[in-house]
Amino acid sequence: MISLFFSNTPKLPALSHFDLKKYVVGFSVDRLVPGVDNIRHDVFISPIFTAATRKIVTQLVKRHAGLEKRKPDHQNVSWAKEIESYKQLYKEIMRDALNKAKGLREPQVECLAQAAVVKMLLEEIRSQYDHLVGSLKKSARKSELAVHNDAAESPKLKNKLQLILQDRAALMERVGKEICGFLIDIERKEIQPMREAIFGNSGSFFGDVLGTPLLHLESADNELFVLSEYDVALGRRIEDPDRYEGLLYFVRHLISAVDGPDRSEKGFPMDKRAALPGVETPEMDEQAHKTYLQKIESWLLHLDNMDHLFNWQRTRAEVQALRKKKADPEEIARLKRLGKSQKLMLNYFYRQFLKKGLVERISAAYEMQPEYLEYCPPLVPQQIMQYLALPKARRVVRQRLKRLSTVYGRSFSLAPLNRKIKSMEQITTAKRKAYLVRFMHAFAHYHRDVSICDVIKDAIQRVQIATEEKIVTLSRENNTLYQFLLPNEQDSSKKPIINHVVLKADVRGSTDLTHRMNERGLNPASYFSLNFFDPISEILTDYDAAKVFIEGDAIILSIFERQDTPGDWYSVARACGLAINMLIIIQRSNEKSRKHDLPVLELGIGISYLDKAPTFLFDGNNRIMISSAINHADRLSSCSKTVRRAMANHKGPFRLYVFQTHSEEEIAATADDLSLRYNVNGIELNAEGFEKLTREIDLKMLPDAPGAGKNHKYNLYLGKFPTKSGRYQRLIIREAQIPVVHPVSLKPVRFTFKKYYEVCTNPGLYKWARKLES
């Protein structure tokens, strides 16, 4: 029989009409090496961090159990300092995890650290709760046996113990939420920016894990908890139409039924249990079905999507606000179209929920608040909801309350619920639809957190926190131990250099500048020292740079990367950031010099990366570095006098241009760099350095680069990196093709396939890039 499922309904808008966002989980440890049992991954967490976690958990368990006396103000200050110290320990642990992930080029290493921290925390909370219960039982027995003890003391202890046992789930949940609140603060402010710099924008999954209330429940069947935390009351019986599993399949099916303009190809069931009676659905191959499932699921997991799909009233409010502001008419028209689509979608879902018998239950779930608290316990919210929505259930509820009134020592009046039944008869369709919007948002939130818990708990099962020395030693010797430690717990021995970067900054026209200053009776040595060498020396430590040597008009710096220290594998990024700051220093010095009629400085900076260690020789106690990167950086920092004269009036956002004037045969016949350069307050990075930079940080190509065209072919890349102190700095890199030009007129003839790379410094470019990011 052909289904009439879509008959007599207005054509629904395709989901492409809505601004639906995808929620990306991206959390797994399946690529990592298993530990000594060949099943789980061995993890060794910092003993200092573990001890600090135990101390914090112990205090919070006592506090939430009501066994901690009120602290004086000075102790509260001490507690705040203790929490701040704990947060810093967590930051260092997760930084170590990220650095190890970066070093191995494997993001799953950080996932393993996250899963291990969560497992350690949850186990510690259970352990300290059990320890507290054991201590109370022991104290109660001692008090009972003591001859000279206060007769009332033992009953008090037993009563307190009974309350703590009854409150077990809620107590552990409160402790877990409070500690995770500390960690979320660090995760969002400190760890997430570092993660984005290394691996790009990978979403906020772990922050959501830490913020998930369900994480701390041993069982998710606590209806009171789910209602208070998620604003949903779901059925538990198989026959309940609002049971979580069945409702999820139903919602997935409804979404699939309207996904896309060609309805004849949609509406296949997510699962046999989700199929609506009489709906014929086409077959799909297994991979296409899996991909489609993932798309639907990614929409369901993003909390904003329910409002995007159904909340036409919010859209209408936005339209009214924009009209008052006399905003862009096109934007107002777009929102009006969106509101119309949202109404159609809401009406469609409302009809289907109505057929399923869900609308009455959802309305009852929201109408029963807050009266249900008077009856729960002994009842559960689902029973109150059924009393309001299902006449057949009322007699059962009345009988149950009557039986339990003797147990609880009080009677339960059903008058408030009966009044609710009458008021529900007057509920308008508009209000029921508003309840449906509220429910869809709440259900999506609950479903997202259930999914998050499934993912993180599956990972936790695959983690073995190694505490026994035997396991630690065996796993370490077999290179299967993942260690996440504080800086002072790391091996402090100096690691061998594996590669290095050389930065050369060359002052333009230094000979002429020195001559003019001498003629005026000024001191060029102190001028260079105060305006160039000294202020640059002050910022070297923040970029982990060291001086190789200083000439009268130039400075050569190096940054080394060492084996097994991935936290410092940002040599190229830091060299680029250092070069930018050097030019900022020169600019500030020049502003001061102009005020006092002193000469201004112009630099050319070259950065050369070499993927091997330099060699060293010693002149007495002086270590001298030998590296071909020094000569290459010198060439990159140079500026042709001919080109500079030709480009004397050059204005624009870029300060570096490279030209080819020789034939390909001449270039191939020598190892020298025969290119001509314009480098005035510019920074050139060698090609190997750019390639290394793409491995250090996440570089995104910027669209619609300003000034690009037929005679100027280039791309712009944006990224950010952490300095040694943990501050983040942005970089914009220009990748441009080297043109062949006429050797005299410098007019372009053609473009080569060779490229050069400029580290951009123009403030306008960074302002433009920030706007693109926002």
mmCIF file with all atom_site columns, C-alpha atoms in Angstrom, residues 590-724:
data_model
loop_
_atom_site.group_PDB
_atom_site.id
_atom_site.type_symbol
_atom_site.label_atom_id
_atom_site.label_alt_id
_atom_site.label_comp_id
_atom_site.label_asym_id
_atom_site.label_entity_id
_atom_site.label_seq_id
_atom_site.pdbx_PDB_ins_code
_atom_site.Cartn_x
_atom_site.Cartn_y
_atom_site.Cartn_z
_atom_site.occupancy
_atom_site.B_iso_or_equiv
_atom_site.pdbx_formal_charge
_atom_site.auth_seq_id
_atom_site.auth_comp_id
_atom_site.auth_asym_id
_atom_site.auth_atom_id
_atom_site.pdbx_PDB_model_num
ATOM 1   C CA . ASN A 1 590 ? 62.483 55.571 14.881  1.00 0.00 ? 590 ASN A CA 1
ATOM 2   C CA . GLU A 1 591 ? 59.511 57.546 16.214  1.00 0.00 ? 591 GLU A CA 1
ATOM 3   C CA . LYS A 1 592 ? 61.689 58.733 19.086  1.00 0.00 ? 592 LYS A CA 1
ATOM 4   C CA . SER A 1 593 ? 64.633 59.475 16.766  1.00 0.00 ? 593 SER A CA 1
ATOM 5   C CA . ARG A 1 594 ? 62.500 61.640 14.483  1.00 0.00 ? 594 ARG A CA 1
ATOM 6   C CA . LYS A 1 595 ? 61.443 63.787 17.423  1.00 0.00 ? 595 LYS A CA 1
ATOM 7   C CA . HIS A 1 596 ? 65.104 64.446 18.245  1.00 0.00 ? 596 HIS A CA 1
ATOM 8   C CA . ASP A 1 597 ? 66.349 64.770 14.672  1.00 0.00 ? 597 ASP A CA 1
ATOM 9   C CA . LEU A 1 598 ? 68.326 61.527 14.812  1.00 0.00 ? 598 LEU A CA 1
ATOM 10  C CA . PRO A 1 599 ? 68.751 59.074 11.926  1.00 0.00 ? 599 PRO A CA 1
ATOM 11  C CA . VAL A 1 600 ? 66.177 56.303 11.524  1.00 0.00 ? 600 VAL A CA 1
ATOM 12  C CA . LEU A 1 601 ? 66.983 52.628 11.106  1.00 0.00 ? 601 LEU A CA 1
ATOM 13  C CA . GLU A 1 602 ? 65.833 50.287 8.357   1.00 0.00 ? 602 GLU A CA 1
ATOM 14  C CA . LEU A 1 603 ? 66.313 46.516 8.525   1.00 0.00 ? 603 LEU A CA 1
ATOM 15  C CA . GLY A 1 604 ? 66.266 43.536 6.258   1.00 0.00 ? 604 GLY A CA 1
ATOM 16  C CA . ILE A 1 605 ? 65.695 40.214 7.998   1.00 0.00 ? 605 ILE A CA 1
ATOM 17  C CA . GLY A 1 606 ? 66.325 36.700 6.683   1.00 0.00 ? 606 GLY A CA 1
ATOM 18  C CA . ILE A 1 607 ? 65.214 33.469 8.368   1.00 0.00 ? 607 ILE A CA 1
ATOM 19  C CA . SER A 1 608 ? 66.735 30.161 7.288   1.00 0.00 ? 608 SER A CA 1
ATOM 20  C CA . TYR A 1 609 ? 65.699 26.769 8.653   1.00 0.00 ? 609 TYR A CA 1
ATOM 21  C CA . LEU A 1 610 ? 67.977 23.738 8.360   1.00 0.00 ? 610 LEU A CA 1
ATOM 22  C CA . ASP A 1 611 ? 66.683 20.259 9.183   1.00 0.00 ? 611 ASP A CA 1
ATOM 23  C CA . LYS A 1 612 ? 69.842 19.136 10.971  1.00 0.00 ? 612 LYS A CA 1
ATOM 24  C CA . ALA A 1 613 ? 72.015 20.174 13.864  1.00 0.00 ? 613 ALA A CA 1
ATOM 25  C CA . PRO A 1 614 ? 74.754 22.789 13.412  1.00 0.00 ? 614 PRO A CA 1
ATOM 26  C CA . THR A 1 615 ? 78.373 21.994 14.197  1.00 0.00 ? 615 THR A CA 1
ATOM 27  C CA . PHE A 1 616 ? 80.500 23.824 16.768  1.00 0.00 ? 616 PHE A CA 1
ATOM 28  C CA . LEU A 1 617 ? 84.127 24.654 17.345  1.00 0.00 ? 617 LEU A CA 1
ATOM 29  C CA . PHE A 1 618 ? 85.688 26.358 20.330  1.00 0.00 ? 618 PHE A CA 1
ATOM 30  C CA . ASP A 1 619 ? 88.021 29.329 20.536  1.00 0.00 ? 619 ASP A CA 1
ATOM 31  C CA . GLY A 1 620 ? 89.090 28.969 24.128  1.00 0.00 ? 620 GLY A CA 1
ATOM 32  C CA . ASN A 1 621 ? 85.788 29.042 26.042  1.00 0.00 ? 621 ASN A CA 1
ATOM 33  C CA . ASN A 1 622 ? 83.903 30.663 23.171  1.00 0.00 ? 622 ASN A CA 1
ATOM 34  C CA . ARG A 1 623 ? 81.638 28.294 21.251  1.00 0.00 ? 623 ARG A CA 1
ATOM 35  C CA . ILE A 1 624 ? 81.412 29.117 17.538  1.00 0.00 ? 624 ILE A CA 1
ATOM 36  C CA . MET A 1 625 ? 78.524 27.774 15.478  1.00 0.00 ? 625 MET A CA 1
ATOM 37  C CA . ILE A 1 626 ? 79.073 26.559 11.939  1.00 0.00 ? 626 ILE A CA 1
ATOM 38  C CA . SER A 1 627 ? 76.025 26.259 9.696   1.00 0.00 ? 627 SER A CA 1
ATOM 39  C CA . SER A 1 628 ? 75.111 26.857 6.065   1.00 0.00 ? 628 SER A CA 1
ATOM 40  C CA . ALA A 1 629 ? 71.907 28.443 7.393   1.00 0.00 ? 629 ALA A CA 1
ATOM 41  C CA . ILE A 1 630 ? 73.979 31.488 8.445   1.00 0.00 ? 630 ILE A CA 1
ATOM 42  C CA . ASN A 1 631 ? 75.064 32.196 4.880   1.00 0.00 ? 631 ASN A CA 1
ATOM 43  C CA . HIS A 1 632 ? 71.571 31.566 3.572   1.00 0.00 ? 632 HIS A CA 1
ATOM 44  C CA . ALA A 1 633 ? 69.978 33.904 6.154   1.00 0.00 ? 633 ALA A CA 1
ATOM 45  C CA . ASP A 1 634 ? 72.540 36.537 5.170   1.00 0.00 ? 634 ASP A CA 1
ATOM 46  C CA . ARG A 1 635 ? 71.432 36.260 1.532   1.00 0.00 ? 635 ARG A CA 1
ATOM 47  C CA . LEU A 1 636 ? 67.737 36.414 2.469   1.00 0.00 ? 636 LEU A CA 1
ATOM 48  C CA . SER A 1 637 ? 68.283 39.577 4.509   1.00 0.00 ? 637 SER A CA 1
ATOM 49  C CA . SER A 1 638 ? 70.053 41.382 1.655   1.00 0.00 ? 638 SER A CA 1
ATOM 50  C CA . CYS A 1 639 ? 68.670 44.126 -0.573  1.00 0.00 ? 639 CYS A CA 1
ATOM 51  C CA . SER A 1 640 ? 69.889 44.969 -4.083  1.00 0.00 ? 640 SER A CA 1
ATOM 52  C CA . LYS A 1 641 ? 70.845 48.643 -4.441  1.00 0.00 ? 641 LYS A CA 1
ATOM 53  C CA . THR A 1 642 ? 69.568 48.634 -8.038  1.00 0.00 ? 642 THR A CA 1
ATOM 54  C CA . VAL A 1 643 ? 66.173 47.278 -7.021  1.00 0.00 ? 643 VAL A CA 1
ATOM 55  C CA . ARG A 1 644 ? 65.967 49.617 -4.054  1.00 0.00 ? 644 ARG A CA 1
ATOM 56  C CA . ARG A 1 645 ? 66.553 52.662 -6.254  1.00 0.00 ? 645 ARG A CA 1
ATOM 57  C CA . ALA A 1 646 ? 63.934 51.433 -8.724  1.00 0.00 ? 646 ALA A CA 1
ATOM 58  C CA . MET A 1 647 ? 61.414 50.881 -5.915  1.00 0.00 ? 647 MET A CA 1
ATOM 59  C CA . ALA A 1 648 ? 62.263 53.998 -3.904  1.00 0.00 ? 648 ALA A CA 1
ATOM 60  C CA . ASN A 1 649 ? 58.662 55.224 -4.035  1.00 0.00 ? 649 ASN A CA 1
ATOM 61  C CA . HIS A 1 650 ? 57.126 51.816 -3.355  1.00 0.00 ? 650 HIS A CA 1
ATOM 62  C CA . LYS A 1 651 ? 54.097 51.837 -1.098  1.00 0.00 ? 651 LYS A CA 1
ATOM 63  C CA . GLY A 1 652 ? 51.960 48.896 -0.112  1.00 0.00 ? 652 GLY A CA 1
ATOM 64  C CA . PRO A 1 653 ? 51.403 46.293 2.581   1.00 0.00 ? 653 PRO A CA 1
ATOM 65  C CA . PHE A 1 654 ? 54.435 44.180 1.633   1.00 0.00 ? 654 PHE A CA 1
ATOM 66  C CA . ARG A 1 655 ? 58.107 44.930 2.255   1.00 0.00 ? 655 ARG A CA 1
ATOM 67  C CA . LEU A 1 656 ? 59.770 42.075 0.368   1.00 0.00 ? 656 LEU A CA 1
ATOM 68  C CA . TYR A 1 657 ? 59.996 41.265 -3.346  1.00 0.00 ? 657 TYR A CA 1
ATOM 69  C CA . VAL A 1 658 ? 62.215 38.714 -5.082  1.00 0.00 ? 658 VAL A CA 1
ATOM 70  C CA . PHE A 1 659 ? 63.023 38.848 -8.814  1.00 0.00 ? 659 PHE A CA 1
ATOM 71  C CA . GLN A 1 660 ? 64.826 36.595 -11.309 1.00 0.00 ? 660 GLN A CA 1
ATOM 72  C CA . THR A 1 661 ? 66.961 38.206 -14.005 1.00 0.00 ? 661 THR A CA 1
ATOM 73  C CA . HIS A 1 662 ? 69.192 35.280 -15.012 1.00 0.00 ? 662 HIS A CA 1
ATOM 74  C CA . SER A 1 663 ? 68.303 32.418 -17.314 1.00 0.00 ? 663 SER A CA 1
ATOM 75  C CA . GLU A 1 664 ? 67.432 28.985 -15.974 1.00 0.00 ? 664 GLU A CA 1
ATOM 76  C CA . GLU A 1 665 ? 70.752 27.640 -17.329 1.00 0.00 ? 665 GLU A CA 1
ATOM 77  C CA . GLU A 1 666 ? 72.778 30.264 -15.417 1.00 0.00 ? 666 GLU A CA 1
ATOM 78  C CA . ILE A 1 667 ? 70.872 29.532 -12.227 1.00 0.00 ? 667 ILE A CA 1
ATOM 79  C CA . ALA A 1 668 ? 71.327 25.765 -12.596 1.00 0.00 ? 668 ALA A CA 1
ATOM 80  C CA . ALA A 1 669 ? 75.090 26.193 -13.130 1.00 0.00 ? 669 ALA A CA 1
ATOM 81  C CA . THR A 1 670 ? 75.755 27.609 -9.630  1.00 0.00 ? 670 THR A CA 1
ATOM 82  C CA . ALA A 1 671 ? 74.773 26.948 -6.042  1.00 0.00 ? 671 ALA A CA 1
ATOM 83  C CA . ASP A 1 672 ? 74.631 30.699 -5.358  1.00 0.00 ? 672 ASP A CA 1
ATOM 84  C CA . ASP A 1 673 ? 71.333 32.530 -5.053  1.00 0.00 ? 673 ASP A CA 1
ATOM 85  C CA . LEU A 1 674 ? 71.273 34.833 -8.093  1.00 0.00 ? 674 LEU A CA 1
ATOM 86  C CA . SER A 1 675 ? 67.917 36.428 -7.280  1.00 0.00 ? 675 SER A CA 1
ATOM 87  C CA . LEU A 1 676 ? 67.517 40.174 -6.827  1.00 0.00 ? 676 LEU A CA 1
ATOM 88  C CA . ARG A 1 677 ? 65.756 41.333 -3.666  1.00 0.00 ? 677 ARG A CA 1
ATOM 89  C CA . TYR A 1 678 ? 63.916 44.335 -2.359  1.00 0.00 ? 678 TYR A CA 1
ATOM 90  C CA . ASN A 1 679 ? 63.989 43.909 1.413   1.00 0.00 ? 679 ASN A CA 1
ATOM 91  C CA . VAL A 1 680 ? 63.439 47.123 3.353   1.00 0.00 ? 680 VAL A CA 1
ATOM 92  C CA . ASN A 1 681 ? 61.914 46.404 6.750   1.00 0.00 ? 681 ASN A CA 1
ATOM 93  C CA . GLY A 1 682 ? 60.918 43.040 5.320   1.00 0.00 ? 682 GLY A CA 1
ATOM 94  C CA . ILE A 1 683 ? 61.320 39.462 6.539   1.00 0.00 ? 683 ILE A CA 1
ATOM 95  C CA . GLU A 1 684 ? 62.084 36.593 4.164   1.00 0.00 ? 684 GLU A CA 1
ATOM 96  C CA . LEU A 1 685 ? 61.651 32.953 5.206   1.00 0.00 ? 685 LEU A CA 1
ATOM 97  C CA . ASN A 1 686 ? 63.255 30.147 3.216   1.00 0.00 ? 686 ASN A CA 1
ATOM 98  C CA . ALA A 1 687 ? 61.034 27.504 1.574   1.00 0.00 ? 687 ALA A CA 1
ATOM 99  C CA . GLU A 1 688 ? 62.213 24.782 3.971   1.00 0.00 ? 688 GLU A CA 1
ATOM 100 C CA . GLY A 1 689 ? 61.258 27.052 6.840   1.00 0.00 ? 689 GLY A CA 1
ATOM 101 C CA . PHE A 1 690 ? 57.752 27.525 5.466   1.00 0.00 ? 690 PHE A CA 1
ATOM 102 C CA . GLU A 1 691 ? 57.327 23.764 5.094   1.00 0.00 ? 691 GLU A CA 1
ATOM 103 C CA . LYS A 1 692 ? 58.474 23.303 8.704   1.00 0.00 ? 692 LYS A CA 1
ATOM 104 C CA . LEU A 1 693 ? 56.060 26.039 9.825   1.00 0.00 ? 693 LEU A CA 1
ATOM 105 C CA . THR A 1 694 ? 53.123 24.120 8.332   1.00 0.00 ? 694 THR A CA 1
ATOM 106 C CA . ARG A 1 695 ? 54.070 21.206 10.618  1.00 0.00 ? 695 ARG A CA 1
ATOM 107 C CA . GLU A 1 696 ? 54.474 23.391 13.689  1.00 0.00 ? 696 GLU A CA 1
ATOM 108 C CA . ILE A 1 697 ? 51.132 25.202 13.619  1.00 0.00 ? 697 ILE A CA 1
ATOM 109 C CA . ASP A 1 698 ? 47.829 25.117 11.776  1.00 0.00 ? 698 ASP A CA 1
ATOM 110 C CA . LEU A 1 699 ? 48.112 27.521 8.830   1.00 0.00 ? 699 LEU A CA 1
ATOM 111 C CA . LYS A 1 700 ? 44.895 28.525 7.100   1.00 0.00 ? 700 LYS A CA 1
ATOM 112 C CA . MET A 1 701 ? 44.861 30.119 3.647   1.00 0.00 ? 701 MET A CA 1
ATOM 113 C CA . LEU A 1 702 ? 43.074 33.478 3.699   1.00 0.00 ? 702 LEU A CA 1
ATOM 114 C CA . PRO A 1 703 ? 40.575 34.144 0.897   1.00 0.00 ? 703 PRO A CA 1
ATOM 115 C CA . ASP A 1 704 ? 40.557 37.145 -1.422  1.00 0.00 ? 704 ASP A CA 1
ATOM 116 C CA . ALA A 1 705 ? 44.054 38.346 -0.603  1.00 0.00 ? 705 ALA A CA 1
ATOM 117 C CA . PRO A 1 706 ? 44.200 42.139 -1.056  1.00 0.00 ? 706 PRO A CA 1
ATOM 118 C CA . GLY A 1 707 ? 46.253 43.357 -4.015  1.00 0.00 ? 707 GLY A CA 1
ATOM 119 C CA . ALA A 1 708 ? 46.610 39.983 -5.746  1.00 0.00 ? 708 ALA A CA 1
ATOM 120 C CA . GLY A 1 709 ? 46.170 40.072 -9.491  1.00 0.00 ? 709 GLY A CA 1
ATOM 121 C CA . LYS A 1 710 ? 47.649 39.357 -12.864 1.00 0.00 ? 710 LYS A CA 1
ATOM 122 C CA . ASN A 1 711 ? 51.005 40.974 -12.058 1.00 0.00 ? 711 ASN A CA 1
ATOM 123 C CA . HIS A 1 712 ? 51.179 39.871 -8.461  1.00 0.00 ? 712 HIS A CA 1
ATOM 124 C CA . LYS A 1 713 ? 50.384 36.248 -7.714  1.00 0.00 ? 713 LYS A CA 1
ATOM 125 C CA . TYR A 1 714 ? 50.408 35.251 -4.063  1.00 0.00 ? 714 TYR A CA 1
ATOM 126 C CA . ASN A 1 715 ? 48.564 33.499 -1.215  1.00 0.00 ? 715 ASN A CA 1
ATOM 127 C CA . LEU A 1 716 ? 48.267 34.581 2.408   1.00 0.00 ? 716 LEU A CA 1
ATOM 128 C CA . TYR A 1 717 ? 48.339 32.136 5.323   1.00 0.00 ? 717 TYR A CA 1
ATOM 129 C CA . LEU A 1 718 ? 47.284 32.845 8.900   1.00 0.00 ? 718 LEU A CA 1
ATOM 130 C CA . GLY A 1 719 ? 48.264 30.965 12.053  1.00 0.00 ? 719 GLY A CA 1
ATOM 131 C CA . LYS A 1 720 ? 49.233 31.505 15.674  1.00 0.00 ? 720 LYS A CA 1
ATOM 132 C CA . PHE A 1 721 ? 51.894 30.036 17.943  1.00 0.00 ? 721 PHE A CA 1
ATOM 133 C CA . PRO A 1 722 ? 52.808 30.068 21.634  1.00 0.00 ? 722 PRO A CA 1
ATOM 134 C CA . THR A 1 723 ? 55.866 31.962 22.812  1.00 0.00 ? 723 THR A CA 1
ATOM 135 C CA . LYS A 1 724 ? 58.053 30.500 25.547  1.00 0.00 ? 724 LYS A CA 1
#
